[in-house]
PDB file of C-alpha atoms in Angstrom:
ATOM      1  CA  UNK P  71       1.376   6.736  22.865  1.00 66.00           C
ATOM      2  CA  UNK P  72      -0.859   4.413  20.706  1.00 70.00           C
ATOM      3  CA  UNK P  73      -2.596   6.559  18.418  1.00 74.00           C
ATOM      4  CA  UNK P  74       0.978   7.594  17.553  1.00 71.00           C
ATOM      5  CA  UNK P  75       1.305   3.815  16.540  1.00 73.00           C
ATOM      6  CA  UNK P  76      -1.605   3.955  14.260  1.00 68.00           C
ATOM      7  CA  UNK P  77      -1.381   3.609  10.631  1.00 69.00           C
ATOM      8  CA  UNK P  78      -3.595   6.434   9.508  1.00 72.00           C
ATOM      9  CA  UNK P  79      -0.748   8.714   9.261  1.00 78.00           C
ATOM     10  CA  UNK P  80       1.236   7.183   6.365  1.00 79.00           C
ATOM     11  CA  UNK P  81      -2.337   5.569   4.878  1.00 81.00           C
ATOM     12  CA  UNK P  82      -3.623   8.835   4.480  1.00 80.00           C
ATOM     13  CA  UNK P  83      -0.323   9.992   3.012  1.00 85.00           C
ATOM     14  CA  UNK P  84      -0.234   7.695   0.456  1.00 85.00           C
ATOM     15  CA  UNK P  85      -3.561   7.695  -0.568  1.00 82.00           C
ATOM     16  CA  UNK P  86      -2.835  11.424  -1.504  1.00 83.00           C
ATOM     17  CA  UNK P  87       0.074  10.678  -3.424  1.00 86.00           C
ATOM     18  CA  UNK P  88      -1.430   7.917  -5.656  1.00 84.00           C
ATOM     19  CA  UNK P  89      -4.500   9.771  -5.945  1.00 83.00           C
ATOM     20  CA  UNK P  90      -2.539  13.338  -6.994  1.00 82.00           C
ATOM     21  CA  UNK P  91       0.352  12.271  -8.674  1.00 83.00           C
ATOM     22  CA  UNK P  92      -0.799   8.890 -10.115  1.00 80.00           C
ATOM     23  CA  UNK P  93      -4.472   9.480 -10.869  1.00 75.00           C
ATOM     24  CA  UNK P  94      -5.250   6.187  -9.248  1.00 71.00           C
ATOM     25  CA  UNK P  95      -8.902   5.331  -7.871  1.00 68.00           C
ATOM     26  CA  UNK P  96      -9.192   3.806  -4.536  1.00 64.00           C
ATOM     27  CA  UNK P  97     -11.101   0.486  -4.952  1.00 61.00           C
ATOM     28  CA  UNK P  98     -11.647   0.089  -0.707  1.00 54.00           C
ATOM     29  CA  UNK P  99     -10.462   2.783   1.211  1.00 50.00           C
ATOM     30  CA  UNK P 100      -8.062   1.598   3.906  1.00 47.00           C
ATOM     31  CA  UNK P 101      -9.872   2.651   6.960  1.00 44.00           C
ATOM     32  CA  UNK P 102     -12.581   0.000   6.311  1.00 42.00           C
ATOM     33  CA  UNK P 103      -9.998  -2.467   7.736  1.00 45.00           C
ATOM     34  CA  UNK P 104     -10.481  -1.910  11.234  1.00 44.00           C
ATOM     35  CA  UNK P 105     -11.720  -4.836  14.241  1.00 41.00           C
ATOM     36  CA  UNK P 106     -14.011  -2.771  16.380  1.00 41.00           C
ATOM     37  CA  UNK P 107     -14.014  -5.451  18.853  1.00 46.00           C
ATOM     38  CA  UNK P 108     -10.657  -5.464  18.995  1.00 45.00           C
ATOM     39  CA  UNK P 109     -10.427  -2.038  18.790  1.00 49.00           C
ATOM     40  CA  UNK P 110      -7.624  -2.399  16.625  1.00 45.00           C
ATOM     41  CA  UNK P 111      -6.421  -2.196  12.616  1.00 48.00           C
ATOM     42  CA  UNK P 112      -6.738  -5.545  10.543  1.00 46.00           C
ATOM     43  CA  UNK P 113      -3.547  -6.892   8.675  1.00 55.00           C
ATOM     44  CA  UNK P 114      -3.128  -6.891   4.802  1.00 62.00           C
ATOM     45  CA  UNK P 115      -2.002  -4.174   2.138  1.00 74.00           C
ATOM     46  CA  UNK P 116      -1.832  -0.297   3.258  1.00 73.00           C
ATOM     47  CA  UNK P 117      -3.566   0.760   0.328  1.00 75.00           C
ATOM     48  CA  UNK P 118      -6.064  -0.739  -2.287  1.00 75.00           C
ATOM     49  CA  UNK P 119      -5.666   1.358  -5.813  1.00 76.00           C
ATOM     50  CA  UNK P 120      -7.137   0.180  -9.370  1.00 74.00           C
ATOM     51  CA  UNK P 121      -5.655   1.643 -12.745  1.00 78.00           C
ATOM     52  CA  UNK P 122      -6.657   0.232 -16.089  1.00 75.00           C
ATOM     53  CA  UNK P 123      -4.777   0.651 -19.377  1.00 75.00           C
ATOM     54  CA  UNK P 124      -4.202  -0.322 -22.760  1.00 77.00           C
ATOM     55  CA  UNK P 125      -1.257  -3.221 -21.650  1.00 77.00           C
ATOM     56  CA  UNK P 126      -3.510  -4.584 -18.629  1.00 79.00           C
ATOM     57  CA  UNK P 127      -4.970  -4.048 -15.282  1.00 83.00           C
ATOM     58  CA  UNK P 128      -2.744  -2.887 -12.307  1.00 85.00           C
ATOM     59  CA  UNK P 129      -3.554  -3.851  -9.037  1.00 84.00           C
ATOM     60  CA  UNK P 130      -1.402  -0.765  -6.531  1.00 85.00           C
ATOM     61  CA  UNK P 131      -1.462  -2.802  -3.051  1.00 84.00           C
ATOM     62  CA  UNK P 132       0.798  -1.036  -1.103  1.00 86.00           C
ATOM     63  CA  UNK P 133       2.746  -0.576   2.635  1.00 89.00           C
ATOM     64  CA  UNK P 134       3.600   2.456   4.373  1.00 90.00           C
ATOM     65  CA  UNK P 135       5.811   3.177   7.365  1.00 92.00           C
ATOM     66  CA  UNK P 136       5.925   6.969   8.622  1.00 92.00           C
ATOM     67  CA  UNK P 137       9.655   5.915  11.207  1.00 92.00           C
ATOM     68  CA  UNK P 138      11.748   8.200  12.937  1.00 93.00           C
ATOM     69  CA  UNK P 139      14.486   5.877  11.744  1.00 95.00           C
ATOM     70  CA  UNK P 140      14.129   5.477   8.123  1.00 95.00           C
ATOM     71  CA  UNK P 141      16.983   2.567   7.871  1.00 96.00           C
ATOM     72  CA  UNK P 142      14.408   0.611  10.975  1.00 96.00           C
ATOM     73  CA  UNK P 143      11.616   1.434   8.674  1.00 95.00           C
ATOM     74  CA  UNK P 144      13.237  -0.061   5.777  1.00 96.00           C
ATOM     75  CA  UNK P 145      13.917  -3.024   7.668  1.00 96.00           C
ATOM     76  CA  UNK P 146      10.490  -3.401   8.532  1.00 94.00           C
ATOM     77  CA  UNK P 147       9.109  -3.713   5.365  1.00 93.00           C
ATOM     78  CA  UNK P 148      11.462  -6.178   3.693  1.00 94.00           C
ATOM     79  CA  UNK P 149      10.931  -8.382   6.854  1.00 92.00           C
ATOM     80  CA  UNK P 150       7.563  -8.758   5.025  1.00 88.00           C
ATOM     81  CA  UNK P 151       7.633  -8.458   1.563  1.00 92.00           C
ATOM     82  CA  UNK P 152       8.260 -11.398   0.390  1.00 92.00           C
ATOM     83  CA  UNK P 153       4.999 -12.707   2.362  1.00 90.00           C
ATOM     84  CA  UNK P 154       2.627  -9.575   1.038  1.00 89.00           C
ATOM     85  CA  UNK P 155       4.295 -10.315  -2.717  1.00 92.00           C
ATOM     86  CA  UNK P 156       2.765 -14.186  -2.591  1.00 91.00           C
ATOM     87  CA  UNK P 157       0.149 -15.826  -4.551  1.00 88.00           C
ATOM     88  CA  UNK P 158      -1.152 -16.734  -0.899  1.00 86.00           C
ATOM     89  CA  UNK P 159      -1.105 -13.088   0.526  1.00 85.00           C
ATOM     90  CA  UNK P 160      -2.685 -11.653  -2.441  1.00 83.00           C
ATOM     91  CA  UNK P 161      -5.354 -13.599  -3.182  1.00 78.00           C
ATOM     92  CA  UNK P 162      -6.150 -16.029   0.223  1.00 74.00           C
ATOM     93  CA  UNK P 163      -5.656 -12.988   2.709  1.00 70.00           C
ATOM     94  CA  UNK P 164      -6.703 -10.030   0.246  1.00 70.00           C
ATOM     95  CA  UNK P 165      -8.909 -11.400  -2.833  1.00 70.00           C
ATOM     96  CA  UNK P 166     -12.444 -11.034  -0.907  1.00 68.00           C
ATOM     97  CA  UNK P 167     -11.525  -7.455  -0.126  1.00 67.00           C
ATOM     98  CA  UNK P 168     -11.714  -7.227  -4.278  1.00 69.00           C
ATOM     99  CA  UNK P 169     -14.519  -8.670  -4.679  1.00 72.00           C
ATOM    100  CA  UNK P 170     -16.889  -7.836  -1.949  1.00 71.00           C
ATOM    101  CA  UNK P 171     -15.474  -3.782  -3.410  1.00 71.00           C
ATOM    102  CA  UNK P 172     -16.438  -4.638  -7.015  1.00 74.00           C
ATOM    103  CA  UNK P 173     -19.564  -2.129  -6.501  1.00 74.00           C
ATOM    104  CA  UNK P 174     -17.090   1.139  -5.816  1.00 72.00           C
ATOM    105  CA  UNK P 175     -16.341   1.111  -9.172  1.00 74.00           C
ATOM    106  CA  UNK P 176     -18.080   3.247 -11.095  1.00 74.00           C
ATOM    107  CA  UNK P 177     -17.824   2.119 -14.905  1.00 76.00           C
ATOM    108  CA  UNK P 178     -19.490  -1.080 -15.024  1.00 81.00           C
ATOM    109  CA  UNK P 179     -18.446  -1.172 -18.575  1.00 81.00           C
ATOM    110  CA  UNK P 180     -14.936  -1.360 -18.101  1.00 77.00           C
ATOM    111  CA  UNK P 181     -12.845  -4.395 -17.954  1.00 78.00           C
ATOM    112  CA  UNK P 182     -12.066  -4.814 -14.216  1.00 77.00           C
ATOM    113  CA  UNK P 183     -15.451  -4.329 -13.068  1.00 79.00           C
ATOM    114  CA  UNK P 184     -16.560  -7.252 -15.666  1.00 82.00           C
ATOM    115  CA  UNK P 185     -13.840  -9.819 -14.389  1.00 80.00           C
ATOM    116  CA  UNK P 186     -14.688  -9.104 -10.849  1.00 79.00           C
ATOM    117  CA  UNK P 187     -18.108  -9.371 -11.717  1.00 83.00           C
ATOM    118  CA  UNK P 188     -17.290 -13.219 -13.531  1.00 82.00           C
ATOM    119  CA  UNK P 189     -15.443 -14.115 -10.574  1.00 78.00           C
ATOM    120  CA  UNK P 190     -18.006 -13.092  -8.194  1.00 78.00           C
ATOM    121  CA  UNK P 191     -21.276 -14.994 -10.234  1.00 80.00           C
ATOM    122  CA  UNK P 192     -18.992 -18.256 -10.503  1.00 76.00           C
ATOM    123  CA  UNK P 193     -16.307 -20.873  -8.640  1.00 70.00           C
ATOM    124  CA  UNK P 194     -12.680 -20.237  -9.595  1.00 67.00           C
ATOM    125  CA  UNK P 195     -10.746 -23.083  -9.454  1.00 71.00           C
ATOM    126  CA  UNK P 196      -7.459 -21.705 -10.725  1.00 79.00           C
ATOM    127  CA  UNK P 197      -7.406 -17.769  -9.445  1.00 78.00           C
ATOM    128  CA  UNK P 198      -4.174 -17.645 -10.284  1.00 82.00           C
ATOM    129  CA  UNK P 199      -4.066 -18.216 -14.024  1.00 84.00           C
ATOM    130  CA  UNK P 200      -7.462 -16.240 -13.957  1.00 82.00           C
ATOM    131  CA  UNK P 201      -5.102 -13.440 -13.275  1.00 83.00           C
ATOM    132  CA  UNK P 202      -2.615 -14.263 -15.294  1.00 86.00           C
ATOM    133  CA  UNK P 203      -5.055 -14.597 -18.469  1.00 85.00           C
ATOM    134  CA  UNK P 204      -6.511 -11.277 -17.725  1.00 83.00           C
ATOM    135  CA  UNK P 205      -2.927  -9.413 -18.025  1.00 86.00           C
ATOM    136  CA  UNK P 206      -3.198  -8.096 -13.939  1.00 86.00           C
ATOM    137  CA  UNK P 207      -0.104  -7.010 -12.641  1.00 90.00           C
ATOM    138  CA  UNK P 208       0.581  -5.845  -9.036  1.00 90.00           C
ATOM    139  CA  UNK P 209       2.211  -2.904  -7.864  1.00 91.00           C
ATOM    140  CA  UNK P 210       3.662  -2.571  -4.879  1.00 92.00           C
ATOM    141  CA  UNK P 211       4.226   1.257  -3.643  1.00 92.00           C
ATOM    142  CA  UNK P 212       6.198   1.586  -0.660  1.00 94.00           C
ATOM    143  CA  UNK P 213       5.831   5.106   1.363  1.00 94.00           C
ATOM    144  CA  UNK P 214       8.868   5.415   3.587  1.00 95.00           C
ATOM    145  CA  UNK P 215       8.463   8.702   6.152  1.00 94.00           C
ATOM    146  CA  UNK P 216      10.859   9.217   8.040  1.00 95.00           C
ATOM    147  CA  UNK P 217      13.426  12.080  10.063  1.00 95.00           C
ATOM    148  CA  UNK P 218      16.076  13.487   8.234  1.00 94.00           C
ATOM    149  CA  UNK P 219      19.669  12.243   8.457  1.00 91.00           C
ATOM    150  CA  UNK P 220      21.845  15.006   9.441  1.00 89.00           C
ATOM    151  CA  UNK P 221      19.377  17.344   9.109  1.00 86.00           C
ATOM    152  CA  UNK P 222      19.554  16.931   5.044  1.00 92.00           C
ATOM    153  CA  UNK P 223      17.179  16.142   2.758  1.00 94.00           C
ATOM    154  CA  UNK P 224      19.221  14.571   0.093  1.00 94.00           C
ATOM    155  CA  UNK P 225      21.381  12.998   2.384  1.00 95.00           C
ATOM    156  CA  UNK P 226      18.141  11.356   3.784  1.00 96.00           C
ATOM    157  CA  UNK P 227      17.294  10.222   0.097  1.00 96.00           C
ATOM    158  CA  UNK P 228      20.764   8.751  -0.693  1.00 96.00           C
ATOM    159  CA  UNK P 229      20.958   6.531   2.746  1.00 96.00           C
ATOM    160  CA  UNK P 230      17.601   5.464   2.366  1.00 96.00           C
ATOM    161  CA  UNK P 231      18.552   3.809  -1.062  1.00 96.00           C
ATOM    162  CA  UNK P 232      22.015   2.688  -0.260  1.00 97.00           C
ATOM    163  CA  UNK P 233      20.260   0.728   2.588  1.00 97.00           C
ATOM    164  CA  UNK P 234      18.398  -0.550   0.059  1.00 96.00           C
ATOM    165  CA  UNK P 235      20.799  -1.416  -2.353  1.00 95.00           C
ATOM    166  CA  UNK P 236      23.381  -3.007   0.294  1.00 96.00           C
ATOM    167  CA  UNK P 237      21.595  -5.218   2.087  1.00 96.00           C
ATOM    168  CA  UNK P 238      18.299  -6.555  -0.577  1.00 95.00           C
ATOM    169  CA  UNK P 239      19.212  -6.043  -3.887  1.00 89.00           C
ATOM    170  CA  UNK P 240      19.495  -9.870  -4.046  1.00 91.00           C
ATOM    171  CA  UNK P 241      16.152 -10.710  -2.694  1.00 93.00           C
ATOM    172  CA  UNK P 242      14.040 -13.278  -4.871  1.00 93.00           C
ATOM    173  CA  UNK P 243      10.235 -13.492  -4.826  1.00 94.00           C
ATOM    174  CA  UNK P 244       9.332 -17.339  -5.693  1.00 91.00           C
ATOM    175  CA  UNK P 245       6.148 -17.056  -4.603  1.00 92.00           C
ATOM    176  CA  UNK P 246       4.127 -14.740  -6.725  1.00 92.00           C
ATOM    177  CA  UNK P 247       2.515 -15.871 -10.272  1.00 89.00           C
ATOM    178  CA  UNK P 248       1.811 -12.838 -12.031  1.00 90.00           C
ATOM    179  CA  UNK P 249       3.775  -9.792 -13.155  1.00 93.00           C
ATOM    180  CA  UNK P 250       5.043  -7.396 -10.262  1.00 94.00           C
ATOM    181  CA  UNK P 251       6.488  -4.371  -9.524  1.00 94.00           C
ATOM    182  CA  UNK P 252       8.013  -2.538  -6.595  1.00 94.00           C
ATOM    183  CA  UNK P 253       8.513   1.014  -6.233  1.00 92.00           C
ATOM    184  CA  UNK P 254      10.054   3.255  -2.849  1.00 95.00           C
ATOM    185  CA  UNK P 255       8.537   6.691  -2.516  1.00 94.00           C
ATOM    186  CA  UNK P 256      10.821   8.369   0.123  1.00 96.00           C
ATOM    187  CA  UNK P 257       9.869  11.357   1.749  1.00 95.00           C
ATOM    188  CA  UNK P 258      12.286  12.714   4.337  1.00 95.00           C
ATOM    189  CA  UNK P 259      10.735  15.376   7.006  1.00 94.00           C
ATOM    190  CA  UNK P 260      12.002  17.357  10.069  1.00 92.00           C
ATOM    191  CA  UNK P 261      10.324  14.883  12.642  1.00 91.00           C
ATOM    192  CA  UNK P 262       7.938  12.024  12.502  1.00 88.00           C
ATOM    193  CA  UNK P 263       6.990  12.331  16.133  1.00 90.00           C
ATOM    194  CA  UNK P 264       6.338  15.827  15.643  1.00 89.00           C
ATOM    195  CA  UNK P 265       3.439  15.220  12.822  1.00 87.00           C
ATOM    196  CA  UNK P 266       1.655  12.879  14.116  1.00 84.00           C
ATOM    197  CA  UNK P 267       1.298  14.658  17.355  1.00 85.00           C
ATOM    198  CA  UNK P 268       0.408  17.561  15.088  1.00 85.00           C
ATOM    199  CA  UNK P 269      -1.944  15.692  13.815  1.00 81.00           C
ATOM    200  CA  UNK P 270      -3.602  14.152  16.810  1.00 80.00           C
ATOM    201  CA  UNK P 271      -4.003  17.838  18.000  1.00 86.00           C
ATOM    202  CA  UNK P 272      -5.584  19.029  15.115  1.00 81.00           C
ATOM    203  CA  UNK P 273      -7.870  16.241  15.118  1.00 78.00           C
ATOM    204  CA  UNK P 274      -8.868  16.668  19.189  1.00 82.00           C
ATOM    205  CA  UNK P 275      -9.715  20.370  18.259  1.00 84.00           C
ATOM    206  CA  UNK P 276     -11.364  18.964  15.734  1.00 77.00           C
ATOM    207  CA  UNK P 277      -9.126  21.658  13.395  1.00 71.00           C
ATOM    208  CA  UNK P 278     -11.454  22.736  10.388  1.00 73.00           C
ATOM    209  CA  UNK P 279     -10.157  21.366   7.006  1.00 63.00           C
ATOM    210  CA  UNK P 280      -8.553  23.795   4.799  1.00 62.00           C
ATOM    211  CA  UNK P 281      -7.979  24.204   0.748  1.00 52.00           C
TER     212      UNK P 281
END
């Protein structure tokens, strides 16, 4: 019953997708973020994702929640996202994840790799308007899994985003200084339970990979 509580399932997921449909490279890879004396995953963003381009920096920290219940799923998230869309969440709980990862990037010409690099050599005293200066922008992908609704897939999509719509369309983030986005990625399927147990068998079996 716990490993089907674990996070790699929707991780994993959307790693794939930003890295397939987006392009994006993966500046720490999520699985890093795990307490072995706790024997348990650490808290902060799902997924740590870089692009660069001509307007700016991005920063793609996202959440994931692979749900039976997509509308409990849904719920889930916004209980939180005003906290992981904070000044305080992004740089106090998350920064030093940035810049202890400056060394996965591979261009140390480019522009993000040179800012880290500043940051790292010297004390910041305003890390926010260092941001802000530098044109970053977070993105926030959310990866919502979850069972079909009546066995139908665009049914699935439509009550997803009604739930949505109805009950935080009027949400307000105070708390963040730079430029933000937010983006659902919905992806209804025939049984959450069922995958991940899937999943869990191939990996016992230790299933061979396949292209």
């Amino acid at each position: 019953l716990a490993r089907l509580k674990l996070g790699i399932y929707g991780e994993s997921l959307l790693y794939a997708i930003l890295k397939v449909y987006y392009g994006n490279e993966t500046l720490v890879s999520r699985g890093y973020f795990y307490d072995i004396q706790k024997k348990s995953e650490v808290t902060g963003y799902d997924c740590f994702h870089l692009i660069q381009t001509e307007d700016g920096i991005q920063l793609w920290f996202g959440e994931t929640k692979f749900y039976q219940d997509g509308k409990a799923a849904i719920n889930k998230v916004f209980d939180n996202i005003q906290k992981a869309i904070s000044d305080d969440y992004l740089i106090n709980t998350n920064f030093t994840t940035i810049l202890q990862s400056k060394g996965n990037i591979v261009d140390k010409e480019s522009a993000i790799y040179k800012i880290l690099d500043k940051w790292d050599k010297c004390i910041i005293e305003n890390l926010e308007q260092e941001l802000i200066d530098n044109n970053i922008k977070l993105v926030y992908p959310i990866l919502i899994t979850f069972d079909y609704v009546n066995g139908d897939y665009q049914e699935s999509i439509k009550t997803a985003i009604n739930h949505i719509n109805e009950n935080y369309k009027d949400l307000e983030f105070k708390n963040i200084s730079i430029d933000f986005s937010i983006f659902f990625i919905l992806i209804p399927i025939e049984s959450a339970k069922t995958c991940k147990e899937t999943i869990i068998k191939w990996i016992d079996s230790k299933e061979p990979l396949t292209l």
